[in-house]
């Protein structure tokens, strides 16, 4: 009788999904699940502010004060603080690091310290906010390697393959929470009427090859000749190999990678003469997205080697990124190695 309703037989909320994932690990203490819940809550708080972004001027902002006389924080600062405060007190983390902060973010001394480490980019693509273009938050969770107490730089600078979970949140025409704990990539869309994330994209798989490329071609003149040759190749006419590729570039990495994962193709941010290692940050942006895309069946490279194998040397180190469909990333590597 119930199957006649327009709803699926089982509502899979994010909460339920996390709980069912936990049950598959009898050794789990539940700490990890609580961490994910808190992250989802932080994301909702950020989303609430993002949806008000366009109203700030109408509601009477003067410089950085709103109509009530409160200071209006820049959204990226707000997101940074909100995520920190949502995550600092529950006793599951030993340290955090955020793209917005130069140094490690230590858990306040009066809160307990746990076995996990959180790295996050609070608001990726923030220069797109005023144009109402999709932005997002990106996160990685690792297990600590130090023994106890406050977390250390060693806990934070782990190669990406050691991630216990990675994910991102999209603030776009709808809000999505996409995460992976190594058992598939799953996307949840917020139903604002009930305030719950509902499973909308189960076990996302990226096509093995695509026909879309995503890169900032304004930098073409600064690229090395092999990168230029690769970009020209993608635009040549050849029906047999699906060329020319279509160009799509939003300028919010998280949104560009999300589209790439759903439709296939490649996103590239190579090094150039101005920024030899490109613009993107290895630990806050490239590693979590590489973890997600690999788990969806794709690949992520710095042009010469797998992103997840790179040992980070410093918190804010930059790295080139080639990410997307497996065949497309392989082809980019072949061009950069001079094999094509
Ligand atoms: P912002 O958060 O400062 O907007 O930076 C976003 C970003 O790191 C990434 O999300 C974009 O893909 C990339 O920069 C865009 O950079 P270009 O303007 O150089 O293409």
Short mmCIF file of C-alpha atoms and ligand atoms in Angstrom, two decimals:
data_model
loop_
_atom_site.label_atom_id
_atom_site.label_comp_id
_atom_site.label_asym_id
_atom_site.label_seq_id
_atom_site.Cartn_x
_atom_site.Cartn_y
_atom_site.Cartn_z
CA UNK A 1 0.00 0.00 0.00
CA UNK A 2 2.74 2.43 0.95
CA UNK A 3 4.65 1.82 -2.29
CA UNK A 4 2.05 3.94 -4.11
CA UNK A 5 3.34 7.11 -2.53
CA UNK A 6 5.66 9.25 -4.67
CA UNK A 7 8.41 8.77 -2.07
CA UNK A 8 11.16 6.15 -2.12
CA UNK A 9 10.60 3.10 0.09
CA UNK A 10 13.34 4.20 2.49
CA UNK A 11 14.26 7.74 3.40
CA UNK A 12 18.00 7.82 3.59
CA UNK A 13 18.99 10.85 5.57
CA UNK A 14 22.64 11.71 6.06
CA UNK A 15 22.25 10.80 9.71
CA UNK A 16 20.92 7.35 8.89
CA UNK A 17 23.57 6.79 6.23
CA UNK A 18 26.33 7.60 8.68
CA UNK A 19 24.76 5.33 11.33
CA UNK A 20 24.43 2.42 8.87
CA UNK A 21 28.06 2.94 7.81
CA UNK A 22 29.10 2.78 11.46
CA UNK A 23 27.23 -0.50 12.03
CA UNK A 24 29.40 -2.11 9.33
CA UNK A 25 32.38 -1.47 11.62
CA UNK A 26 31.73 -3.25 14.91
CA UNK A 27 34.96 -1.81 16.30
CA UNK A 28 33.75 1.77 15.71
CA UNK A 29 33.39 3.92 18.80
CA UNK A 30 30.94 6.32 17.17
CA UNK A 31 33.37 9.24 17.41
CA UNK A 32 33.80 9.39 13.67
CA UNK A 33 30.05 9.53 13.13
CA UNK A 34 29.69 12.38 15.59
CA UNK A 35 32.41 14.25 13.74
CA UNK A 36 30.50 13.95 10.47
CA UNK A 37 27.27 15.09 12.16
CA UNK A 38 28.99 18.17 13.51
CA UNK A 39 30.44 18.95 10.11
CA UNK A 40 27.00 18.73 8.55
CA UNK A 41 25.64 21.09 11.19
CA UNK A 42 28.46 23.58 10.56
CA UNK A 43 27.68 23.40 6.85
CA UNK A 44 24.02 24.26 7.49
CA UNK A 45 25.06 27.29 9.53
CA UNK A 46 27.34 28.47 6.74
CA UNK A 47 24.59 27.89 4.16
CA UNK A 48 22.21 30.05 6.23
CA UNK A 49 24.66 32.95 5.96
CA UNK A 50 25.43 32.29 2.29
CA UNK A 51 21.74 32.57 1.41
CA UNK A 52 21.67 36.01 3.06
CA UNK A 53 24.75 37.28 1.23
CA UNK A 54 22.79 39.17 -1.41
CA UNK A 55 20.60 40.87 1.21
CA UNK A 56 23.37 42.50 3.16
CA UNK A 57 23.25 45.79 1.26
CA UNK A 58 19.45 45.94 1.21
CA UNK A 59 19.30 45.38 4.95
CA UNK A 60 21.47 48.40 5.60
CA UNK A 61 25.07 47.44 5.87
CA UNK A 62 27.40 50.37 6.56
CA UNK A 63 30.99 49.47 6.02
CA UNK A 64 31.24 46.35 8.11
CA UNK A 65 28.30 46.97 10.45
CA UNK A 66 24.81 45.63 9.87
CA UNK A 67 21.54 47.37 10.72
CA UNK A 68 21.68 46.13 14.32
CA UNK A 69 25.13 47.54 14.80
CA UNK A 70 26.78 44.11 14.79
CA UNK A 71 29.94 43.69 12.85
CA UNK A 72 29.34 41.91 9.55
CA UNK A 73 32.02 39.35 9.06
CA UNK A 74 33.27 38.48 5.62
CA UNK A 75 31.64 35.18 4.69
CA UNK A 76 34.92 33.31 4.46
CA UNK A 77 35.89 34.44 7.98
CA UNK A 78 32.42 33.50 9.21
CA UNK A 79 32.66 30.03 7.63
CA UNK A 80 36.13 29.54 9.08
CA UNK A 81 35.06 30.38 12.63
CA UNK A 82 31.78 28.50 12.39
CA UNK A 83 33.45 25.26 11.34
CA UNK A 84 36.09 25.63 14.06
CA UNK A 85 33.51 26.29 16.78
CA UNK A 86 31.28 23.43 15.63
CA UNK A 87 34.22 21.04 15.82
CA UNK A 88 36.44 22.12 18.72
CA UNK A 89 34.61 20.85 21.80
CA UNK A 90 33.36 17.30 21.31
CA UNK A 91 36.64 15.60 22.14
CA UNK A 92 37.14 13.75 18.85
CA UNK A 93 39.77 16.02 17.30
CA UNK A 94 43.32 16.66 18.45
CA UNK A 95 44.06 19.50 16.01
CA UNK A 96 42.67 21.32 12.98
CA UNK A 97 44.10 23.37 10.14
CA UNK A 98 42.22 25.73 7.85
CA UNK A 99 43.13 27.40 4.59
CA UNK A 100 42.28 30.75 6.22
CA UNK A 101 44.85 30.41 9.01
CA UNK A 102 48.61 30.50 8.81
CA UNK A 103 49.22 28.07 11.69
CA UNK A 104 47.70 24.98 13.24
CA UNK A 105 44.36 25.46 14.99
CA UNK A 106 44.69 23.91 18.42
CA UNK A 107 41.77 22.58 20.42
CA UNK A 108 41.21 24.87 23.45
CA UNK A 109 43.03 23.47 26.48
CA UNK A 110 39.83 23.02 28.54
CA UNK A 111 38.30 20.66 25.97
CA UNK A 112 39.30 17.00 25.60
CA UNK A 113 41.54 15.90 22.73
CA UNK A 114 40.70 12.95 20.50
CA UNK A 115 42.18 10.75 17.81
CA UNK A 116 41.15 12.57 14.63
CA UNK A 117 42.53 15.52 12.66
CA UNK A 118 40.46 17.92 10.55
CA UNK A 119 41.71 19.99 7.62
CA UNK A 120 39.33 22.32 5.82
CA UNK A 121 38.91 25.04 3.26
CA UNK A 122 35.97 26.96 4.78
CA UNK A 123 34.80 28.79 1.67
CA UNK A 124 36.24 27.83 -1.66
CA UNK A 125 35.52 30.14 -4.59
CA UNK A 126 34.73 33.05 -2.31
CA UNK A 127 35.45 35.58 -5.06
CA UNK A 128 32.28 34.24 -6.73
CA UNK A 129 29.97 35.16 -3.83
CA UNK A 130 28.85 38.54 -5.10
CA UNK A 131 27.86 37.04 -8.45
CA UNK A 132 25.65 34.40 -6.79
CA UNK A 133 27.78 31.61 -8.23
CA UNK A 134 28.20 28.23 -6.53
CA UNK A 135 30.83 28.10 -3.79
CA UNK A 136 31.67 25.40 -1.25
CA UNK A 137 33.53 24.06 1.78
CA UNK A 138 36.04 21.20 1.48
CA UNK A 139 37.25 18.87 4.26
CA UNK A 140 39.59 15.99 5.07
CA UNK A 141 39.70 13.80 8.19
CA UNK A 142 42.80 11.82 9.22
CA UNK A 143 43.66 9.65 12.19
CA UNK A 144 46.33 11.20 14.38
CA UNK A 145 49.85 9.77 14.27
CA UNK A 146 51.12 11.44 17.44
CA UNK A 147 50.49 9.53 20.66
CA UNK A 148 48.31 11.83 22.77
CA UNK A 149 47.56 15.39 23.87
CA UNK A 150 47.64 18.31 21.47
CA UNK A 151 47.99 17.38 17.81
CA UNK A 152 51.18 18.26 15.94
CA UNK A 153 52.30 19.27 12.48
CA UNK A 154 53.04 15.59 11.81
CA UNK A 155 49.35 14.79 12.32
CA UNK A 156 48.34 17.36 9.78
CA UNK A 157 50.99 16.76 7.11
CA UNK A 158 49.99 13.25 6.12
CA UNK A 159 49.82 12.03 2.52
CA UNK A 160 46.28 12.09 1.16
CA UNK A 161 45.94 8.32 0.80
CA UNK A 162 45.72 8.13 4.60
CA UNK A 163 42.43 10.06 4.73
CA UNK A 164 39.76 8.43 6.86
CA UNK A 165 37.18 10.60 5.11
CA UNK A 166 37.00 13.40 2.62
CA UNK A 167 34.19 15.51 1.32
CA UNK A 168 32.77 18.81 0.34
CA UNK A 169 29.66 20.93 0.66
CA UNK A 170 28.22 22.88 -2.25
CA UNK A 171 26.29 26.09 -1.71
CA UNK A 172 24.53 26.46 -5.05
CA UNK A 173 21.01 26.32 -6.44
CA UNK A 174 20.62 23.74 -3.69
CA UNK A 175 22.93 22.71 -0.89
CA UNK A 176 24.73 19.40 -1.16
CA UNK A 177 26.90 17.38 1.22
CA UNK A 178 29.16 14.89 -0.56
CA UNK A 179 31.35 12.55 1.47
CA UNK A 180 33.38 9.38 1.29
CA UNK A 181 34.85 7.16 3.98
CA UNK A 182 36.46 4.83 1.46
CA UNK A 183 33.22 2.98 0.65
CA UNK A 184 31.81 4.89 -2.29
CA UNK A 185 31.02 8.56 -2.78
CA UNK A 186 27.57 9.67 -1.71
CA UNK A 187 25.79 12.98 -2.21
CA UNK A 188 22.96 14.37 -0.07
CA UNK A 189 20.78 17.34 -0.93
CA UNK A 190 19.33 19.52 1.81
CA UNK A 191 15.55 19.55 1.95
CA UNK A 192 15.10 23.00 3.50
CA UNK A 193 11.51 22.30 4.50
CA UNK A 194 12.63 19.67 7.02
CA UNK A 195 16.25 20.76 7.47
CA UNK A 196 17.57 17.29 6.57
CA UNK A 197 20.11 16.10 4.04
CA UNK A 198 18.50 13.37 1.90
CA UNK A 199 20.44 10.90 -0.22
CA UNK A 200 20.17 12.17 -3.80
CA UNK A 201 23.35 10.80 -5.42
CA UNK A 202 24.14 7.29 -4.26
CA UNK A 203 27.51 5.79 -5.12
CA UNK A 204 28.59 8.42 -7.65
CA UNK A 205 30.72 7.01 -10.48
CA UNK A 206 32.65 9.28 -12.83
CA UNK A 207 32.68 8.30 -16.54
CA UNK A 208 35.97 6.71 -17.59
CA UNK A 209 36.39 9.36 -20.28
CA UNK A 210 34.62 12.66 -20.88
CA UNK A 211 34.37 15.46 -23.41
CA UNK A 212 34.57 18.53 -21.16
CA UNK A 213 37.71 20.37 -20.11
CA UNK A 214 37.91 22.93 -17.35
CA UNK A 215 40.92 25.24 -17.04
CA UNK A 216 41.65 28.95 -16.80
CA UNK A 217 42.85 29.56 -20.33
CA UNK A 218 43.65 33.15 -19.46
CA UNK A 219 46.93 31.70 -18.19
CA UNK A 220 47.70 30.01 -21.53
CA UNK A 221 50.67 32.28 -22.33
CA UNK A 222 52.33 31.35 -19.03
CA UNK A 223 51.98 27.59 -19.43
CA UNK A 224 54.85 25.36 -20.48
CA UNK A 225 54.73 24.36 -24.18
CA UNK A 226 53.57 20.80 -23.41
CA UNK A 227 50.57 22.10 -21.45
CA UNK A 228 49.77 24.50 -24.30
CA UNK A 229 50.01 21.63 -26.77
CA UNK A 230 47.59 19.56 -24.63
CA UNK A 231 45.05 22.41 -24.49
CA UNK A 232 45.27 22.89 -28.27
CA UNK A 233 44.80 19.13 -28.78
CA UNK A 234 41.55 19.15 -26.78
CA UNK A 235 40.14 21.84 -29.05
CA UNK A 236 40.98 20.19 -32.36
CA UNK A 237 38.23 18.67 -34.48
CA UNK A 238 38.28 14.84 -34.46
CA UNK A 239 34.99 13.01 -34.10
CA UNK A 240 36.68 9.64 -33.49
CA UNK A 241 38.22 10.85 -30.20
CA UNK A 242 35.27 13.03 -29.18
CA UNK A 243 37.02 16.31 -29.93
CA UNK A 244 36.73 19.19 -29.66
CA UNK A 245 36.02 19.01 -25.94
CA UNK A 246 33.58 21.58 -24.52
CA UNK A 247 34.97 24.22 -22.17
CA UNK A 248 33.40 24.83 -18.74
CA UNK A 249 35.05 26.90 -16.03
CA UNK A 250 33.18 28.23 -13.02
CA UNK A 251 36.20 29.43 -11.03
CA UNK A 252 35.09 27.61 -7.87
CA UNK A 253 37.23 24.50 -7.75
CA UNK A 254 34.71 22.54 -5.71
CA UNK A 255 31.91 23.26 -8.19
CA UNK A 256 34.12 22.56 -11.21
CA UNK A 257 35.20 19.23 -9.73
CA UNK A 258 31.63 18.30 -8.76
CA UNK A 259 30.47 18.86 -12.35
CA UNK A 260 33.48 16.94 -13.66
CA UNK A 261 32.60 14.02 -11.42
CA UNK A 262 29.00 13.91 -12.65
CA UNK A 263 29.59 14.54 -16.37
CA UNK A 264 33.17 13.33 -16.87
CA UNK A 265 36.17 15.08 -18.40
CA UNK A 266 39.07 16.87 -16.76
CA UNK A 267 39.78 19.86 -14.52
CA UNK A 268 43.32 21.25 -14.74
CA UNK A 269 45.14 23.86 -12.72
CA UNK A 270 48.74 23.57 -13.94
CA UNK A 271 51.80 25.45 -12.79
CA UNK A 272 52.87 28.44 -14.86
CA UNK A 273 55.65 30.99 -15.08
CA UNK A 274 54.00 33.16 -12.40
CA UNK A 275 52.99 30.32 -10.03
CA UNK A 276 55.23 27.31 -10.73
CA UNK A 277 53.03 25.06 -8.56
CA UNK A 278 49.73 26.55 -9.65
CA UNK A 279 47.29 28.14 -7.24
CA UNK A 280 45.58 25.30 -5.39
CA UNK A 281 46.56 24.04 -1.93
CA UNK A 282 47.59 20.42 -1.60
CA UNK A 283 46.17 19.63 1.84
CA UNK A 284 43.00 21.75 1.82
CA UNK A 285 41.81 21.39 -1.77
CA UNK A 286 43.65 18.79 -3.83
CA UNK A 287 43.83 15.93 -1.33
CA UNK A 288 40.17 15.78 -0.30
CA UNK A 289 38.96 16.17 -3.88
CA UNK A 290 41.47 13.58 -5.11
CA UNK A 291 40.23 11.15 -2.42
CA UNK A 292 36.63 11.69 -3.51
CA UNK A 293 37.30 11.46 -7.26
CA UNK A 294 39.47 8.33 -6.94
CA UNK A 295 36.77 6.66 -4.88
CA UNK A 296 34.30 7.52 -7.64
CA UNK A 297 36.54 5.69 -10.14
CA UNK A 298 38.48 8.70 -11.44
CA UNK A 299 42.07 9.90 -11.04
CA UNK A 300 43.98 12.89 -9.69
CA UNK A 301 47.56 13.81 -10.54
CA UNK A 302 49.95 16.72 -10.14
CA UNK A 303 50.84 16.13 -13.78
CA UNK A 304 53.50 13.54 -13.01
CA UNK A 305 52.35 11.52 -10.02
CA UNK A 306 49.27 10.60 -8.02
CA UNK A 307 48.21 13.47 -5.76
CA UNK A 308 47.37 11.14 -2.84
CA UNK A 309 50.95 9.80 -2.74
CA UNK A 310 52.60 13.20 -2.28
CA UNK A 311 54.06 13.83 1.18
CA UNK A 312 53.06 17.41 2.12
CA UNK A 313 55.98 19.49 3.37
CA UNK A 314 54.10 22.51 4.68
CA UNK A 315 50.55 23.54 5.57
CA UNK A 316 49.91 25.91 2.71
CA UNK A 317 51.95 24.28 -0.02
CA UNK A 318 50.55 24.56 -3.52
CA UNK A 319 50.38 21.86 -6.13
CA UNK A 320 49.27 21.58 -9.77
CA UNK A 321 46.08 19.55 -10.19
CA UNK A 322 44.77 17.37 -13.02
CA UNK A 323 41.61 15.62 -11.85
CA UNK A 324 38.67 13.81 -13.40
CA UNK A 325 38.00 10.86 -15.70
CA UNK A 326 40.75 8.26 -15.59
CA UNK A 327 41.50 8.25 -19.33
CA UNK A 328 41.58 12.04 -19.47
CA UNK A 329 44.01 12.40 -16.55
CA UNK A 330 46.24 9.73 -18.09
CA UNK A 331 46.24 11.60 -21.39
CA UNK A 332 47.18 14.87 -19.69
CA UNK A 333 50.12 13.11 -17.98
CA UNK A 334 51.25 11.72 -21.31
CA UNK A 335 51.29 15.20 -22.86
CA UNK A 336 53.18 16.66 -19.90
CA UNK A 337 55.75 13.85 -20.09
CA UNK A 338 56.26 14.53 -23.79
CA UNK A 339 54.95 11.11 -24.77
CA UNK A 340 52.31 12.53 -27.12
P1 LIG B 1 38.97 31.98 -3.94
O1 LIG B 1 38.39 31.20 -2.80
O2 LIG B 1 39.91 33.04 -3.52
O3 LIG B 1 37.90 32.50 -4.87
O4 LIG B 1 39.88 30.96 -4.78
C1 LIG B 1 39.29 29.94 -5.43
C2 LIG B 1 40.26 29.02 -6.13
O5 LIG B 1 41.25 28.58 -5.26
C3 LIG B 1 39.51 27.83 -6.72
O6 LIG B 1 38.31 27.57 -6.10
C4 LIG B 1 39.29 28.22 -8.14
O7 LIG B 1 39.10 27.17 -9.01
C5 LIG B 1 40.51 29.00 -8.45
O8 LIG B 1 40.85 29.65 -7.23
C6 LIG B 1 40.25 29.98 -9.55
O9 LIG B 1 41.42 30.67 -9.79
P2 LIG B 1 41.69 31.44 -11.12
O10 LIG B 1 40.98 32.74 -11.00
O11 LIG B 1 43.18 31.59 -11.16
O12 LIG B 1 41.19 30.60 -12.27
#
